[in-house]
Amino acid sequence: HSEYSVNMFRALVEAFPTSISALDSSGKIAMHRLCGASGHTDHTEEIFEELLGALKKIGKNGAELRTLQGVLPLHIISGAGHHTANTYRIFTKLLQLFEGSCIVASTMEKQLPMHVLCEAPNHTHFSEKMCSDLITANTDSVRSKDARSRVPLEVLCGSQTLSSSSVEICNQIARAADDSHVTQWLSALQV
């Protein structure tokens, strides 16, 4: 997002204040679209804060608003990929605004934000921090199964875009799950 995006957002909210909570044809609102963008910038974070404020004015907590598929903004930002410092700050704010969001499963896939984070493309250092925060918020999330009976570690191992940060996420999950077999296997990989 750019300064132009921020100005355009402000103009739209001023002209159509109720549009921020209106579902589009795919069952999403502006908050979901913003969280789904990858490579969040300072401008994205600025729009996020203004969007939270505008939603609060109409009595809504932006962190609790689900898509028609039952997906929270925390799920969406966790799966966006290319996580930046701005992504991490938005993620942290969402987690603070709806503390129980880390244990909310999406309606269809029954995935927690931890599953979605593991599916995200191109993990970064900030993805590692997000994983750590999700584990801190709910250690049991590393053992939770989705609708396809997969735990987050299985989801991660099925990813097509693994990085050194993906390996660190794998380590975090294995330690939290207290899975000595996986921990030994990962130790052998790190030479």
XYZ file of N, CA and C in Angstrom:
573
model
N 0.832 -1.183 0.000
C 0.000 0.000 0.000
C 0.875 1.244 0.000
N 0.342 2.309 -0.576
C 1.075 3.559 -0.700
C 0.292 4.692 -0.032
N 0.872 5.874 -0.022
C 0.181 7.056 0.506
C -1.104 7.291 -0.275
N -1.071 7.011 -1.573
C -2.270 7.136 -2.408
C -3.372 6.208 -1.889
N -3.003 4.986 -1.496
C -3.974 4.034 -0.959
C -4.616 4.565 0.319
N -3.802 5.179 1.177
C -4.309 5.727 2.434
C -5.327 6.827 2.148
N -4.980 7.728 1.236
C -5.886 8.838 0.890
C -7.176 8.320 0.249
N -7.052 7.315 -0.588
C -8.228 6.736 -1.239
C -9.128 6.067 -0.190
N -8.523 5.355 0.744
C -9.278 4.713 1.815
C -10.060 5.749 2.616
N -9.390 6.834 2.992
C -10.048 7.888 3.775
C -11.238 8.482 3.020
N -11.050 8.722 1.731
C -12.130 9.300 0.919
C -13.322 8.339 0.835
N -13.052 7.062 0.670
C -14.128 6.070 0.597
C -14.896 5.951 1.915
N -14.165 5.957 3.025
C -14.815 5.856 4.325
C -15.663 7.092 4.600
N -15.152 8.237 4.193
C -15.911 9.473 4.390
C -17.182 9.474 3.537
N -17.082 9.020 2.313
C -18.236 9.022 1.404
C -19.222 7.891 1.712
N -18.697 6.731 2.100
C -19.531 5.544 2.341
C -19.136 4.875 3.655
N -19.442 5.474 4.810
C -18.972 4.937 6.088
C -19.446 3.515 6.393
N -20.608 3.134 5.940
C -21.095 1.782 6.237
C -20.459 0.714 5.347
N -19.772 1.147 4.302
C -19.164 0.180 3.384
C -18.064 -0.640 4.051
N -17.481 -0.128 5.122
C -16.383 -0.859 5.772
C -16.837 -2.169 6.410
N -18.135 -2.290 6.671
C -18.613 -3.541 7.263
C -19.506 -4.332 6.311
N -19.566 -3.886 5.057
C -20.393 -4.585 4.063
C -19.599 -5.727 3.434
N -20.236 -6.882 3.330
C -19.593 -8.042 2.700
C -19.561 -7.870 1.192
N -18.438 -8.232 0.587
C -18.358 -8.219 -0.870
C -18.897 -9.546 -1.412
N -18.782 -9.760 -2.698
C -19.354 -10.967 -3.318
C -18.686 -12.260 -2.846
N -17.477 -12.160 -2.281
C -16.805 -13.362 -1.777
C -16.974 -13.517 -0.266
N -17.808 -12.679 0.345
C -18.090 -12.811 1.773
C -17.052 -12.195 2.678
N -16.336 -11.193 2.164
C -15.295 -10.529 2.946
C -15.601 -9.046 3.080
N -15.032 -8.454 4.139
C -15.114 -7.002 4.321
C -13.716 -6.417 4.111
N -13.620 -5.101 4.182
C -12.339 -4.425 3.951
C -11.228 -4.958 4.865
N -11.533 -5.243 6.127
C -10.528 -5.757 7.074
C -9.922 -7.064 6.560
N -10.748 -7.931 6.015
C -10.252 -9.206 5.490
C -9.341 -8.978 4.288
N -9.735 -8.087 3.408
C -8.917 -7.786 2.216
C -7.560 -7.237 2.617
N -7.574 -6.315 3.584
C -6.328 -5.699 4.036
C -5.401 -6.758 4.641
N -5.944 -7.623 5.492
C -5.121 -8.657 6.126
C -4.586 -9.667 5.118
N -5.301 -9.880 4.028
C -4.898 -10.862 3.027
C -3.811 -10.400 2.084
N -3.525 -9.115 2.083
C -2.439 -8.611 1.235
C -1.110 -9.079 1.822
N -0.163 -9.429 0.998
C 1.137 -9.836 1.540
C 2.115 -8.678 1.432
N 3.163 -8.732 2.239
C 4.164 -7.674 2.217
C 3.637 -6.361 2.778
N 2.991 -6.411 3.929
C 2.405 -5.215 4.531
C 3.445 -4.115 4.750
N 3.027 -2.878 4.528
C 3.902 -1.707 4.634
C 3.428 -0.798 5.773
N 4.147 0.311 5.969
C 3.716 1.314 6.950
C 2.328 1.840 6.586
N 2.074 2.007 5.299
C 0.775 2.517 4.845
C -0.340 1.504 5.134
N -0.032 0.221 4.981
C -1.013 -0.820 5.300
C -1.379 -0.730 6.779
N -0.369 -0.562 7.597
C -0.596 -0.469 9.037
C -1.425 0.771 9.387
N -1.175 1.850 8.697
C -1.941 3.087 8.903
C -3.414 2.871 8.536
N -3.654 2.233 7.397
C -5.036 1.940 6.974
C -5.688 1.004 7.993
N -4.944 0.005 8.454
C -5.456 -0.941 9.447
C -5.945 -0.208 10.694
N -5.125 0.680 11.234
C -5.495 1.416 12.446
C -6.735 2.275 12.206
N -6.808 2.926 11.058
C -7.978 3.757 10.752
C -9.223 2.896 10.543
N -9.043 1.742 9.950
C -10.154 0.817 9.742
C -10.688 0.306 11.081
N -9.780 -0.043 11.994
C -10.201 -0.468 13.335
C -11.019 0.629 14.014
N -10.543 1.870 13.907
C -11.243 3.004 14.511
C -12.618 3.220 13.901
N -12.698 3.124 12.592
C -13.985 3.319 11.903
C -14.968 2.208 12.267
N -14.485 0.989 12.376
C -15.349 -0.127 12.769
C -15.817 0.039 14.218
N -14.914 0.503 15.072
C -15.271 0.717 16.477
C -16.382 1.761 16.601
N -16.337 2.792 15.741
C -17.365 3.840 15.760
C -18.753 3.291 15.453
N -18.800 2.203 14.694
C -20.117 1.611 14.391
C -20.375 0.367 15.247
N -19.600 0.259 16.345
C -19.845 -0.792 17.329
C -19.314 -2.163 16.988
N -18.291 -2.229 16.163
C -17.744 -3.541 15.766
C -16.263 -3.645 16.136
N -15.878 -4.836 16.570
C -14.475 -5.148 16.829
C -13.933 -5.813 15.566
N -13.065 -5.130 14.851
C -12.535 -5.636 13.586
C -11.866 -6.988 13.685
N -11.324 -7.327 14.860
C -10.646 -8.608 15.042
C -11.617 -9.779 15.136
N -12.887 -9.500 15.417
C -13.875 -10.564 15.604
C -14.755 -10.811 14.380
N -14.580 -10.033 13.337
C -15.452 -10.127 12.162
C -14.994 -11.255 11.238
N -15.877 -12.239 11.055
C -15.570 -13.414 10.227
C -16.039 -13.223 8.786
N -15.390 -13.935 7.892
C -15.878 -14.036 6.519
C -17.079 -14.980 6.538
N -17.751 -15.119 5.413
C -18.858 -16.072 5.340
C -18.382 -17.504 5.569
N -17.096 -17.760 5.338
C -16.515 -19.088 5.552
C -16.037 -19.272 6.994
N -16.316 -18.285 7.862
C -15.950 -18.388 9.270
C -14.489 -18.145 9.555
N -13.839 -17.364 8.706
C -12.421 -17.086 8.860
C -12.253 -15.702 9.485
N -11.415 -15.628 10.510
C -11.131 -14.366 11.194
C -9.971 -13.628 10.529
N -9.857 -12.320 10.774
C -8.690 -11.583 10.268
C -7.358 -12.209 10.707
N -7.315 -12.794 11.921
C -6.074 -13.426 12.386
C -5.689 -14.608 11.501
N -6.673 -15.393 11.066
C -6.397 -16.488 10.126
C -5.822 -15.920 8.830
N -6.473 -14.888 8.340
C -6.116 -14.338 7.032
C -4.704 -13.776 7.032
N -4.372 -12.981 8.048
C -3.032 -12.389 8.081
C -1.971 -13.457 8.330
N -2.332 -14.495 9.079
C -1.381 -15.594 9.317
C -1.028 -16.305 8.020
N -1.982 -16.394 7.101
C -1.760 -17.095 5.849
C -1.302 -16.232 4.697
N -1.141 -14.933 4.933
C -0.800 -14.009 3.848
C 0.592 -14.256 3.265
N 1.521 -14.696 4.069
C 2.883 -14.922 3.587
C 3.675 -13.640 3.454
N 4.960 -13.782 3.191
C 5.862 -12.629 3.074
C 5.688 -11.690 4.267
N 5.628 -12.265 5.464
C 5.362 -11.481 6.672
C 6.480 -10.465 6.930
N 6.078 -9.233 7.184
C 6.997 -8.130 7.447
C 6.841 -7.669 8.893
N 7.644 -6.681 9.293
C 7.497 -6.087 10.631
C 6.094 -5.503 10.783
N 5.567 -4.893 9.722
C 4.211 -4.326 9.764
C 3.169 -5.423 9.904
N 3.362 -6.532 9.196
C 2.458 -7.678 9.316
C 2.433 -8.137 10.763
N 3.607 -8.232 11.354
C 3.699 -8.721 12.728
C 2.977 -7.784 13.704
N 3.112 -6.484 13.508
C 2.428 -5.530 14.399
C 0.908 -5.629 14.239
N 0.433 -5.787 13.003
C -1.012 -5.949 12.770
C -1.490 -7.254 13.409
N -0.747 -8.331 13.189
C -1.047 -9.638 13.782
C -1.161 -9.532 15.304
N -0.186 -8.876 15.930
C -0.156 -8.719 17.380
C -1.377 -7.951 17.874
N -1.737 -6.912 17.152
C -2.913 -6.115 17.533
C -4.184 -6.957 17.432
N -4.312 -7.744 16.360
C -5.480 -8.622 16.208
C -5.561 -9.633 17.347
N -4.429 -10.195 17.712
C -4.384 -11.177 18.794
C -4.786 -10.530 20.122
N -4.377 -9.279 20.338
C -4.739 -8.564 21.566
C -6.218 -8.202 21.591
N -6.767 -7.818 20.447
C -8.160 -7.386 20.387
C -9.154 -8.527 20.546
N -8.732 -9.734 20.229
C -9.606 -10.908 20.368
C -8.728 -12.052 20.847
N -8.518 -12.079 22.169
C -7.578 -13.023 22.770
C -7.864 -14.479 22.430
N -9.116 -14.849 22.295
C -9.462 -16.234 21.997
C -9.344 -16.606 20.531
N -8.948 -15.661 19.697
C -8.915 -15.921 18.253
C -7.946 -17.029 17.861
N -6.925 -17.255 18.660
C -5.941 -18.289 18.309
C -6.506 -19.697 18.442
N -7.666 -19.845 19.102
C -8.269 -21.177 19.248
C -9.571 -21.313 18.451
N -9.853 -20.303 17.632
C -11.057 -20.349 16.799
C -10.715 -21.047 15.483
N -11.455 -22.106 15.197
C -11.251 -22.843 13.944
C -12.150 -22.262 12.859
N -11.631 -22.206 11.648
C -12.451 -21.767 10.518
C -13.598 -22.761 10.337
N -14.706 -22.297 9.808
C -15.910 -23.118 9.718
C -15.727 -24.337 8.814
N -15.220 -24.136 7.625
C -15.129 -25.233 6.645
C -13.932 -26.156 6.891
N -12.761 -25.589 6.960
C -11.530 -26.379 7.053
C -11.169 -26.776 8.478
N -11.828 -26.155 9.450
C -11.543 -26.409 10.872
C -10.078 -26.142 11.205
N -9.536 -25.094 10.560
C -8.139 -24.748 10.807
C -8.032 -23.600 11.801
N -7.063 -23.730 12.691
C -6.709 -22.648 13.602
C -5.739 -21.721 12.866
N -5.513 -20.518 13.397
C -4.501 -19.651 12.782
C -3.135 -20.336 12.641
N -2.804 -21.257 13.562
C -1.520 -21.974 13.475
C -1.446 -22.811 12.192
N -2.530 -23.492 11.824
C -2.547 -24.263 10.574
C -2.315 -23.340 9.382
N -3.018 -22.214 9.397
C -2.956 -21.283 8.277
C -1.557 -20.674 8.164
N -0.945 -20.351 9.300
C 0.427 -19.837 9.299
C 1.371 -20.861 8.665
N 1.172 -22.118 8.993
C 2.034 -23.167 8.440
C 1.868 -23.312 6.928
N 0.696 -22.978 6.406
C 0.448 -23.035 4.956
C 0.952 -21.806 4.213
N 1.243 -20.740 4.939
C 1.622 -19.471 4.299
C 2.879 -19.634 3.443
N 2.922 -18.929 2.324
C 4.130 -18.983 1.488
C 5.237 -18.088 2.039
N 6.447 -18.474 1.780
C 7.618 -17.639 2.049
C 7.701 -17.137 3.488
N 7.892 -18.067 4.420
C 8.043 -17.698 5.828
C 9.271 -16.810 6.016
N 9.146 -15.888 6.948
C 10.228 -14.962 7.286
C 10.483 -15.022 8.790
N 11.429 -14.213 9.239
C 11.709 -14.084 10.674
C 10.438 -13.673 11.424
N 9.614 -12.852 10.799
C 8.387 -12.408 11.456
C 7.353 -13.532 11.533
N 7.399 -14.453 10.596
C 6.538 -15.642 10.666
C 6.916 -16.468 11.895
N 8.210 -16.555 12.172
C 8.688 -17.277 13.350
C 8.123 -16.645 14.625
N 8.137 -15.315 14.676
C 7.608 -14.607 15.843
C 6.105 -14.836 15.991
N 5.406 -14.860 14.871
C 3.967 -15.114 14.895
C 3.695 -16.514 15.436
N 4.473 -17.487 14.999
C 4.325 -18.865 15.479
C 4.551 -18.917 16.987
N 5.592 -18.273 17.443
C 5.896 -18.243 18.873
C 4.738 -17.639 19.666
N 4.164 -16.559 19.167
C 3.038 -15.913 19.852
C 1.809 -16.820 19.885
N 1.555 -17.528 18.793
C 0.414 -18.457 18.759
C 0.617 -19.610 19.738
N 1.838 -20.099 19.835
C 2.140 -21.173 20.788
C 1.977 -20.655 22.216
N 2.480 -19.464 22.484
C 2.344 -18.868 23.815
C 0.875 -18.689 24.186
N 0.072 -18.262 23.221
C -1.355 -18.035 23.473
C -2.111 -19.341 23.698
N -1.673 -20.429 23.035
C -2.362 -21.717 23.177
C -1.449 -22.846 22.698
N -0.738 -23.448 23.624
C 0.195 -24.530 23.287
C -0.507 -25.701 22.603
N -1.749 -25.955 22.977
C -2.478 -27.079 22.401
C -2.735 -26.937 20.900
N -2.578 -25.726 20.373
C -2.833 -25.521 18.940
C -1.899 -26.349 18.066
N -0.730 -26.715 18.576
C 0.219 -27.506 17.775
C -0.243 -28.948 17.597
N -1.194 -29.389 18.434
C -1.720 -30.751 18.342
C -3.123 -30.802 17.748
N -3.693 -29.666 17.464
C -5.061 -29.589 16.946
C -5.114 -30.073 15.496
N -6.149 -30.846 15.183
C -6.306 -31.375 13.823
C -7.358 -30.578 13.063
N -7.086 -30.377 11.785
C -8.053 -29.683 10.934
C -9.051 -30.691 10.356
N -9.892 -30.260 9.441
C -10.931 -31.123 8.870
C -10.350 -32.319 8.121
N -9.095 -32.216 7.688
C -8.436 -33.327 6.985
C -7.545 -34.138 7.931
N -7.768 -33.942 9.249
C -7.029 -34.654 10.305
C -5.532 -34.363 10.305
N -5.152 -33.159 9.898
C -3.740 -32.768 9.877
C -3.436 -31.844 11.057
N -2.330 -32.103 11.729
C -1.819 -31.176 12.733
C -0.978 -30.132 11.992
N -0.711 -28.979 12.619
C 0.043 -27.928 11.922
C 1.381 -28.385 11.319
N 2.081 -29.264 12.008
C 3.371 -29.742 11.480
C 3.199 -30.461 10.146
N 2.137 -31.225 9.997
C 1.853 -31.901 8.723
C 1.533 -30.884 7.632
N 0.807 -29.854 8.006
C 0.474 -28.786 7.049
C 1.764 -28.117 6.579
N 2.650 -27.811 7.515
C 3.922 -27.158 7.193
C 4.769 -28.022 6.264
N 4.858 -29.287 6.566
C 5.686 -30.193 5.751
C 5.133 -30.365 4.336
N 3.859 -30.069 4.135
C 3.258 -30.165 2.812
C 3.408 -28.896 1.986
N 4.023 -27.875 2.565
C 4.180 -26.597 1.867
C 5.179 -26.703 0.716
N 4.938 -25.939 -0.320
C 5.823 -25.931 -1.493
C 6.937 -24.896 -1.374
N 6.839 -23.999 -0.394
C 7.797 -22.892 -0.293
C 8.431 -22.852 1.096
N 9.251 -23.826 1.396
C 9.912 -23.873 2.702
C 11.190 -23.043 2.686
N 11.451 -22.407 3.818
C 12.648 -21.570 3.969
C 13.312 -21.931 5.291
N 14.421 -21.268 5.603
C 15.066 -21.504 6.902
C 14.122 -21.102 8.035
N 13.279 -20.116 7.810
C 12.283 -19.739 8.824
C 11.231 -20.829 8.987
N 10.926 -21.532 7.895
C 9.990 -22.661 7.984
C 10.563 -23.747 8.884
N 11.871 -23.977 8.780
C 12.531 -24.982 9.619
C 12.452 -24.557 11.080
N 12.643 -23.270 11.350
C 12.552 -22.778 12.727
C 11.125 -22.911 13.251
N 10.138 -22.648 12.420
C 8.734 -22.835 12.816
C 8.493 -24.302 13.147
N 9.036 -25.180 12.344
C 8.930 -26.618 12.575
C 9.542 -26.983 13.931
N 10.708 -26.420 14.223
C 11.364 -26.651 15.516
C 10.491 -26.179 16.675
N 9.917 -24.993 16.532
C 9.065 -24.445 17.595
C 7.867 -25.358 17.860
N 7.249 -25.790 16.782
C 6.069 -26.655 16.914
C 6.454 -27.993 17.537
N 7.564 -28.577 17.098
C 8.009 -29.868 17.637
C 8.328 -29.755 19.128
N 8.991 -28.657 19.518
C 9.292 -28.462 20.947
C 8.002 -28.310 21.752
N 7.072 -27.510 21.228
C 5.804 -27.283 21.939
C 4.984 -28.570 22.026
N 5.060 -29.393 20.993
C 4.320 -30.662 20.978
C 5.046 -31.728 21.789
N 6.282 -31.401 22.179
C 7.130 -32.340 22.909
C 7.291 -33.623 22.110
N 7.562 -33.463 20.822
C 7.717 -34.600 19.914
C 9.208 -34.850 19.699
N 9.766 -35.751 20.475
C 11.208 -36.007 20.421
C 11.643 -36.596 19.080
N 10.793 -37.371 18.409
C 11.153 -37.940 17.110
C 11.377 -36.838 16.081
N 10.470 -35.885 16.044
C 10.603 -34.777 15.091
C 11.806 -33.919 15.454
N 11.999 -33.656 16.741
C 13.132 -32.840 17.179
C 14.455 -33.495 16.779
N 14.573 -34.813 16.965
C 15.793 -35.527 16.569
C 15.990 -35.459 15.050
N 14.914 -35.638 14.320
C 14.988 -35.582 12.856
C 15.452 -34.205 12.387
N 14.909 -33.157 12.987
C 15.284 -31.793 12.612
C 16.741 -31.496 12.990
N 17.190 -32.019 14.128
C 18.589 -31.832 14.542
C 19.541 -32.446 13.525
N 19.157 -33.598 12.991
C 19.986 -34.273 12.001
C 20.060 -33.468 10.697
N 19.011 -32.720 10.382
C 18.987 -31.917 9.162
C 19.864 -30.683 9.263
N 20.068 -30.194 10.460
C 20.821 -28.946 10.655
C 22.299 -29.263 10.871
N 23.046 -29.150 9.813
C 24.482 -29.411 9.884
C 25.262 -28.142 9.842
